[in-house]
Short mmCIF file of C-alpha atoms (C1' of nucleotides) in Angstrom, two decimals:
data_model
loop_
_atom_site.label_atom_id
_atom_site.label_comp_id
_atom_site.label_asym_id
_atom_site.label_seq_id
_atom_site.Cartn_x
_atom_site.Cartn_y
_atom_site.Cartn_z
CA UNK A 1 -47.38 -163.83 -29.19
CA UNK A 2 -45.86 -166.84 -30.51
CA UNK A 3 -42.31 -166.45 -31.83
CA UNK A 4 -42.41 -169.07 -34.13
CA UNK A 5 -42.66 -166.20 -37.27
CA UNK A 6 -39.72 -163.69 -36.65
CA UNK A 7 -38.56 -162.84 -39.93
CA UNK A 8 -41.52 -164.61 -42.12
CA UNK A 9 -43.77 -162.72 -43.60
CA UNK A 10 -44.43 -159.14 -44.26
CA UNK A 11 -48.26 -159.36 -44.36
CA UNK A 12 -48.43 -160.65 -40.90
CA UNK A 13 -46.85 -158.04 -38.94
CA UNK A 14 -48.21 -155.06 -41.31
CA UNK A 15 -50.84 -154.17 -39.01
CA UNK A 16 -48.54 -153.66 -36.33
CA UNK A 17 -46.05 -152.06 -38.48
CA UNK A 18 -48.81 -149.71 -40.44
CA UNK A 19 -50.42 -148.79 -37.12
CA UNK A 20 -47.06 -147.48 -35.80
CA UNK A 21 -46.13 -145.93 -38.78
CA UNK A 22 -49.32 -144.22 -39.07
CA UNK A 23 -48.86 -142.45 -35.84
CA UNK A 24 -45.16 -141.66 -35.93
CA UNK A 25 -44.27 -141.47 -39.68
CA UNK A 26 -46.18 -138.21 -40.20
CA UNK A 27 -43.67 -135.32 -40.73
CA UNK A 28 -45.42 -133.41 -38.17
CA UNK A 29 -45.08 -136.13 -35.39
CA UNK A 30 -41.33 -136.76 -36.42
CA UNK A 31 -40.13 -133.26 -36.23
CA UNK A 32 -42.35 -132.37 -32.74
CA UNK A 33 -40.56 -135.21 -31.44
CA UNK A 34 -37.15 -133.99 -32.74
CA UNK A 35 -38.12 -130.82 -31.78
CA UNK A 36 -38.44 -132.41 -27.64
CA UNK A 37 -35.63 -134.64 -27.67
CA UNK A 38 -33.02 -131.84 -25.60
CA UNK A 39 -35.93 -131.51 -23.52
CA UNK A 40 -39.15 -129.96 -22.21
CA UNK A 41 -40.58 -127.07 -24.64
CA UNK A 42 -43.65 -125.08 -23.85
CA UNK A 43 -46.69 -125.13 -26.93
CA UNK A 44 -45.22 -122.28 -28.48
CA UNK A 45 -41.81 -123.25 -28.31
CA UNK A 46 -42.36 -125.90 -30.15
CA UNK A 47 -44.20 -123.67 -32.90
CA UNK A 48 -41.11 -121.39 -33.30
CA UNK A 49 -38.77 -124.60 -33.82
CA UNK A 50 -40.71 -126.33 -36.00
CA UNK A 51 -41.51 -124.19 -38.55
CA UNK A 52 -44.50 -123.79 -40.80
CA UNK A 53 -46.54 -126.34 -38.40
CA UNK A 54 -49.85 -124.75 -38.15
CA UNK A 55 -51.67 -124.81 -34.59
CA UNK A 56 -54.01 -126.94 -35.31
CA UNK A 57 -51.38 -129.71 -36.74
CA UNK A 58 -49.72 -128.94 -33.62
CA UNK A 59 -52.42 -129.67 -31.19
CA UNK A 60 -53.31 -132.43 -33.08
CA UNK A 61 -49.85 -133.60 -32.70
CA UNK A 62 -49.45 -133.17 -29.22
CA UNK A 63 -52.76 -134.92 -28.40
CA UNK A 64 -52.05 -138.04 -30.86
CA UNK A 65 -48.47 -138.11 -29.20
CA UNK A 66 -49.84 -137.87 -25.43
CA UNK A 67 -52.72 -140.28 -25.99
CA UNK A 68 -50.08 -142.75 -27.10
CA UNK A 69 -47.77 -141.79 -24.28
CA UNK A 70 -44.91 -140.27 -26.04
CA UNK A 71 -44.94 -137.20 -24.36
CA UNK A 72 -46.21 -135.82 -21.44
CA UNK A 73 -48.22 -132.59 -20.84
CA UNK A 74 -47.57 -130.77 -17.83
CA UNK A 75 -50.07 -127.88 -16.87
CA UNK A 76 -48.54 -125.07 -14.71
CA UNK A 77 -52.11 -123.12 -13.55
CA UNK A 78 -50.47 -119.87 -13.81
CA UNK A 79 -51.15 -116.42 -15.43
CA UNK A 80 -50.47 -116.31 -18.19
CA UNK A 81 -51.15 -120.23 -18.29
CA UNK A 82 -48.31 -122.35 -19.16
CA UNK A 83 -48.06 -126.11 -20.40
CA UNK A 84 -44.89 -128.10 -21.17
CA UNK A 85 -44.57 -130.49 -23.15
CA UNK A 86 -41.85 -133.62 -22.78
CA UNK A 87 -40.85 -136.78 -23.90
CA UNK A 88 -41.51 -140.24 -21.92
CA UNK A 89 -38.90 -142.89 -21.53
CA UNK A 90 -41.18 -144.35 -24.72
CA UNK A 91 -40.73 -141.27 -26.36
CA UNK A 92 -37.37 -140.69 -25.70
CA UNK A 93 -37.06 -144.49 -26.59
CA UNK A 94 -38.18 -143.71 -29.74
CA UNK A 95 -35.58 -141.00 -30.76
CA UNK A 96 -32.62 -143.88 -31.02
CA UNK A 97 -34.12 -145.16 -34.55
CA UNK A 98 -35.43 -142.32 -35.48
CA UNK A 99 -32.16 -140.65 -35.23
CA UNK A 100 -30.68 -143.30 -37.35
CA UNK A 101 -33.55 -142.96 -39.98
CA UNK A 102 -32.52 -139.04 -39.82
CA UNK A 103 -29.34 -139.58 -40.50
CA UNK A 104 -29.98 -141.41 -43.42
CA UNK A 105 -31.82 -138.60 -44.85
CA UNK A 106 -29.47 -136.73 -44.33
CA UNK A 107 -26.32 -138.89 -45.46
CA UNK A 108 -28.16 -139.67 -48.49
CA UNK A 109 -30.43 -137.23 -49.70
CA UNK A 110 -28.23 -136.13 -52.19
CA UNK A 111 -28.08 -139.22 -53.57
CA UNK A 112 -31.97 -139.17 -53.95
CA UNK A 113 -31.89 -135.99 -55.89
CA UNK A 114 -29.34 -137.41 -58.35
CA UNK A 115 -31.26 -139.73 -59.37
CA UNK A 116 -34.42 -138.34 -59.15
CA UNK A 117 -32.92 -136.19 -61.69
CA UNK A 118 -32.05 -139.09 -63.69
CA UNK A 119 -35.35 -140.54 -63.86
CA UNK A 120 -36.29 -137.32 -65.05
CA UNK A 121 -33.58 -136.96 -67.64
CA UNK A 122 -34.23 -140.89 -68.82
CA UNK A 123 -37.94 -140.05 -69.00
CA UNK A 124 -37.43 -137.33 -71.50
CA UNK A 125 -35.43 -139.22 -73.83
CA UNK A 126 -37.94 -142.13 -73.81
CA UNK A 127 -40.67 -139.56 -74.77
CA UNK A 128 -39.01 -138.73 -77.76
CA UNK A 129 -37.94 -142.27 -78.95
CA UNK A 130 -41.68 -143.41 -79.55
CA UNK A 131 -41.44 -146.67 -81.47
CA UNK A 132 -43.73 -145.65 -84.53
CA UNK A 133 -46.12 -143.29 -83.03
CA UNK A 134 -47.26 -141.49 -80.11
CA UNK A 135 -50.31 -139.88 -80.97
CA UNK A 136 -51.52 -137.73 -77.87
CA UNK B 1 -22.70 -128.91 -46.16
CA UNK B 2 -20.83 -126.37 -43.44
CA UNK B 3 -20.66 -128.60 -40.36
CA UNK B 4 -21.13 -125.91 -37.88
CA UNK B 5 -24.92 -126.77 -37.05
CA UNK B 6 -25.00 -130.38 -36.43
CA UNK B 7 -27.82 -130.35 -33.33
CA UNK B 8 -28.46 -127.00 -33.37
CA UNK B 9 -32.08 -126.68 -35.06
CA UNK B 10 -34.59 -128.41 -35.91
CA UNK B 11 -36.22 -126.08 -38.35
CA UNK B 12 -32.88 -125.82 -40.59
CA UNK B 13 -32.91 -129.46 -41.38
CA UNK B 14 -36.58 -129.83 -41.33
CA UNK B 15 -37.05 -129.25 -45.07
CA UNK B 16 -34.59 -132.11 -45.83
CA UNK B 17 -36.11 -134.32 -43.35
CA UNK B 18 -39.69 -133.84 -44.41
CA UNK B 19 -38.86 -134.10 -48.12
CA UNK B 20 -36.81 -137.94 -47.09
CA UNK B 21 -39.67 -138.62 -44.93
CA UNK B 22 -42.45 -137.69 -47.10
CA UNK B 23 -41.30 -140.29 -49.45
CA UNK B 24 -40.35 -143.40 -47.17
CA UNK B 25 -42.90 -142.19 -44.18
CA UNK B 26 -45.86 -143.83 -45.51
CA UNK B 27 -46.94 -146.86 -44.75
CA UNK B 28 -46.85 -148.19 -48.13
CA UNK B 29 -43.72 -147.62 -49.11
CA UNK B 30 -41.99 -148.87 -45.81
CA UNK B 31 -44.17 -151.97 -46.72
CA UNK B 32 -43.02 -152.05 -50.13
CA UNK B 33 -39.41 -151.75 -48.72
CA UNK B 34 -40.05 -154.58 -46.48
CA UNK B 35 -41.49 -157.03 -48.60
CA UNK B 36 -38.66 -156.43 -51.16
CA UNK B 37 -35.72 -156.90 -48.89
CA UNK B 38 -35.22 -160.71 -49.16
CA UNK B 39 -34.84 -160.27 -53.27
CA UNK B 40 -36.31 -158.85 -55.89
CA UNK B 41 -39.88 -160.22 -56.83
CA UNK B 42 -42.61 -159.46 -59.61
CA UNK B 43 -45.47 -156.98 -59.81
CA UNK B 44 -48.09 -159.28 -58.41
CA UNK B 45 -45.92 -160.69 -55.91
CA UNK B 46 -45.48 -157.86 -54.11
CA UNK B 47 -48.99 -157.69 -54.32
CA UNK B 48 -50.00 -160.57 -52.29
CA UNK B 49 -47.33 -160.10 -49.95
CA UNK B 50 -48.24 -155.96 -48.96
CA UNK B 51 -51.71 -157.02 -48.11
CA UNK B 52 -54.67 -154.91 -49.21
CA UNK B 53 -52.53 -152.82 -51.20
CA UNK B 54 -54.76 -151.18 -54.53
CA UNK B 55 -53.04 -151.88 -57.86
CA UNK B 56 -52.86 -147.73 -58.07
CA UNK B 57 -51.02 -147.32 -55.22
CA UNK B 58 -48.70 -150.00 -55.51
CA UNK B 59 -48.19 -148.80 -58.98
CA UNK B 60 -47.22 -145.20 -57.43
CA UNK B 61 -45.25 -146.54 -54.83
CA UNK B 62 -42.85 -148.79 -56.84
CA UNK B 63 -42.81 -145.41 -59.26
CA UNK B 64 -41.88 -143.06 -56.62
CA UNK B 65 -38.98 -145.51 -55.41
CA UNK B 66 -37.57 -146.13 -58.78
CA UNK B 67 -37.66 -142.24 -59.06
CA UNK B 68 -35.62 -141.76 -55.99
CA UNK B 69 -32.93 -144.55 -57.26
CA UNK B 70 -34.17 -147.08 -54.07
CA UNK B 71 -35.57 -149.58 -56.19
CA UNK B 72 -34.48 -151.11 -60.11
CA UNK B 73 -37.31 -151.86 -62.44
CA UNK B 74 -36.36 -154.49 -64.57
CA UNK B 75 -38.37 -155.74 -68.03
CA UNK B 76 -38.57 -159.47 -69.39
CA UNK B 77 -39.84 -159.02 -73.12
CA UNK B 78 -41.19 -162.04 -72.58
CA UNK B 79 -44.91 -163.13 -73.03
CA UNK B 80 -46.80 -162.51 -70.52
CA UNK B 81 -45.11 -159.76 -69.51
CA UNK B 82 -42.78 -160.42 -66.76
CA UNK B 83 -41.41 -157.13 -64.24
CA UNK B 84 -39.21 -158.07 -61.37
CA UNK B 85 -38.41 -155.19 -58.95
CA UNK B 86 -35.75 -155.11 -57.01
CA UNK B 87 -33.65 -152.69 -54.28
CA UNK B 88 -30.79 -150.95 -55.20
CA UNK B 89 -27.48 -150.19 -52.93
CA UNK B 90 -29.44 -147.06 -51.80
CA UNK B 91 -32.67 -149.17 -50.89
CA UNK B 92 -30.90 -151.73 -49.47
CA UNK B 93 -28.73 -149.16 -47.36
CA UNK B 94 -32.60 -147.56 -45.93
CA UNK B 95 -33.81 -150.86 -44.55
CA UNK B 96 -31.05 -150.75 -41.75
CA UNK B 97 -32.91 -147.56 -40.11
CA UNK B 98 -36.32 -148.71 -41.23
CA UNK B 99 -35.72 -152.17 -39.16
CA UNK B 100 -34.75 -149.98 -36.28
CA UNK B 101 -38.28 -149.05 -36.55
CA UNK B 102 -39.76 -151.90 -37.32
CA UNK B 103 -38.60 -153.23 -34.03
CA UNK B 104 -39.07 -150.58 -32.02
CA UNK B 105 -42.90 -150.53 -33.33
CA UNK B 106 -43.14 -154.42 -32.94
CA UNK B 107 -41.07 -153.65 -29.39
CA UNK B 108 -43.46 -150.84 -28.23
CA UNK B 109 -46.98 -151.75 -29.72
CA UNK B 110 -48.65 -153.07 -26.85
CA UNK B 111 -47.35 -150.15 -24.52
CA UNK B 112 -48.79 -147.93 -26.78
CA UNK B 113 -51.97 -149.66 -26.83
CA UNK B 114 -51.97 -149.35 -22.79
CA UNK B 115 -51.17 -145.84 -23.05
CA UNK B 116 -54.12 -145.65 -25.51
CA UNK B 117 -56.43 -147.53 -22.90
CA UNK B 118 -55.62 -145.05 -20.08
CA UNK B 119 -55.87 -142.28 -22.25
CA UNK B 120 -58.76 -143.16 -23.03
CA UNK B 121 -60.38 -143.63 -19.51
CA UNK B 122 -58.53 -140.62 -17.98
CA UNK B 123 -61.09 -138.24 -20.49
CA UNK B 124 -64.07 -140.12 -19.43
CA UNK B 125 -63.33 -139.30 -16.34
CA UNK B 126 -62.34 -135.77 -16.46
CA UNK B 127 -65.72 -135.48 -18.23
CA UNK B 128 -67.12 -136.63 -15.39
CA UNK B 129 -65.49 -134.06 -13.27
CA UNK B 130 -67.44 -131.00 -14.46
CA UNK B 131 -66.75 -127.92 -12.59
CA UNK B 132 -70.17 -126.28 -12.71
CA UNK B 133 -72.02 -127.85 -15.74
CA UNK B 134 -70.89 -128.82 -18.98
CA UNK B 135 -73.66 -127.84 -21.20
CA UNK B 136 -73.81 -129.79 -24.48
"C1'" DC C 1 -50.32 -117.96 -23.68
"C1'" DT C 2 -52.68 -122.10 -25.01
"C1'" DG C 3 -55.64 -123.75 -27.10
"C1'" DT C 4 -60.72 -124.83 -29.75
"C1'" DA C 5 -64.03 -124.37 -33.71
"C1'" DT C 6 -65.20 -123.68 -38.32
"C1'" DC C 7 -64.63 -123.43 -43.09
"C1'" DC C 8 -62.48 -124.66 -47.32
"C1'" DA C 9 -59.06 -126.25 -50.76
"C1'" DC C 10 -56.42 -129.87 -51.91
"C1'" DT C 11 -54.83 -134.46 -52.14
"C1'" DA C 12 -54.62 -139.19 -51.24
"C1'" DA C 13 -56.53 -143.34 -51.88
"C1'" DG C 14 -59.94 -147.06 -53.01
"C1'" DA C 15 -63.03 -149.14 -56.58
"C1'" DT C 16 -63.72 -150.10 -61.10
"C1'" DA C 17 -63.00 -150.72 -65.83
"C1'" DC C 18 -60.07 -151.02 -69.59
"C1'" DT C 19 -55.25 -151.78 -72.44
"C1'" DG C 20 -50.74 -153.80 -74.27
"C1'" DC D 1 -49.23 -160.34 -66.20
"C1'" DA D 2 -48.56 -155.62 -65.55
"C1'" DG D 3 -50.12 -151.86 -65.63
"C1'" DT D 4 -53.22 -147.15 -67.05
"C1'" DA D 5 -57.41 -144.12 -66.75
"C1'" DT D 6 -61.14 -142.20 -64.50
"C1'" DC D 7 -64.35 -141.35 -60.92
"C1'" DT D 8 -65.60 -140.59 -56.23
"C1'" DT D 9 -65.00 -140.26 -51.55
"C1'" DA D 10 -62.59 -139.51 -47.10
"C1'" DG D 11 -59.18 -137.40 -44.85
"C1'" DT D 12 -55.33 -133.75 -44.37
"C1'" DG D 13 -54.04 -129.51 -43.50
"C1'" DG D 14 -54.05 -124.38 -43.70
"C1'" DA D 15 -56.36 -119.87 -42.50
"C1'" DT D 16 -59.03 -117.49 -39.60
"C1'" DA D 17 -61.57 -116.23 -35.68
"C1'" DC D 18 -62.57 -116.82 -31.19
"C1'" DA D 19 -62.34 -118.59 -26.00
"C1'" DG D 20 -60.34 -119.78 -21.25
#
DNA sequence: CTGTATCCACTAAGATACTG
DNA sequence: CAGTATCTTAGTGGATACAG
């Protein structure tokens, strides 16, 4: 509303910023919308390309993604039946930073595991320099 | 590391994009992220600022980004104790794509919410549309 | 083919109390 | 001040079976 608080305070905008990230910063909701992003897919396209996703994650998905128009669900009242599934300009709005936060997981993922690795290694060597004792 | 699949499939790259985004997709860490990007600040300040964060998650967060080299842990031997934490190259490097998202969510909220609204009112309707009966 | 419904295991997360 | 430990609860997500 008022634009008096742009970059001011984290606590103040967290609600907006938790609700979003609630709905799009599941892995589920990132990759179906990766998944769309070339174009329409029907329900079990999107199955095959993004693997492991169980159905009921995927309807889930789908519905929390439609509801918040994301993506669109078209029903084709054929036999077999058919429904595609595709992006809105939100949706496809939404790609441009996601794209940039997948390519910094990409681009730096390595890094991560170094030091993950690190931590690991630095944790170890802390365990065994106990300053008199470390009973149990 | 061969470059011959750059936006070929999703599900190839979906392991190293769930594992990146299963550490900086939640909320809390994003939050974390956020309130740290002016400068580093203490234990408790972070506290106030990511509002209605527990002390146990917090505590988990700021572990889980020191682990993955994003964020510096430093000690004061001083009395009280005094821990400032602070965000590395790495972390400071993430919080380009994570504004991207910030604004989009900030951007896009209130569209969302619409979409939410009509969603909403589109299934009361359709319930009211039975073909026959809708028993129960 | 495109879902829904149910059950169940697992985990995440908040509240609370205590420690260095 | 800066955590740790423990308990309990709510939600997530997978497997399976079934329906339109």
């Amino acid at each position: 509303m008022s634009d008096t608080n742009k970059y001011v305070c984290v606590s103040e905008d967290s609600r907006a910023i938790s609700e979003t990230l609630g709905r799009i910063g599941d892995k589920w909701t990132v990759l179906v919308v990766g998944a769309l992003r070339h174009g329409p897919l029907r329900y079990n396209e999107i199955r095959r390309i993004v693997n492991g996703i169980s159905q009921r994650m995927l309807t889930l998905t789908l519905k929390g993604l439609e509801q918040d128009g994301l993506v669109t669900r078209t029903i084709f009242p054929t036999v077999p039946p058919r429904v595609d599934y595709e992006l809105t300009e939100l949706g496809r709005n939404l790609i441009v930073p996601l794209t940039a936060l997948y390519e910094w997981a990409v681009e730096h993922r390595s890094a991560i595991l170094v030091a993950r690795d690190e931590f690991a290694k630095k944790e170890r060597e802390a365990a065994l320099q106990p300053r008199f004792a470390t009973p149990k």
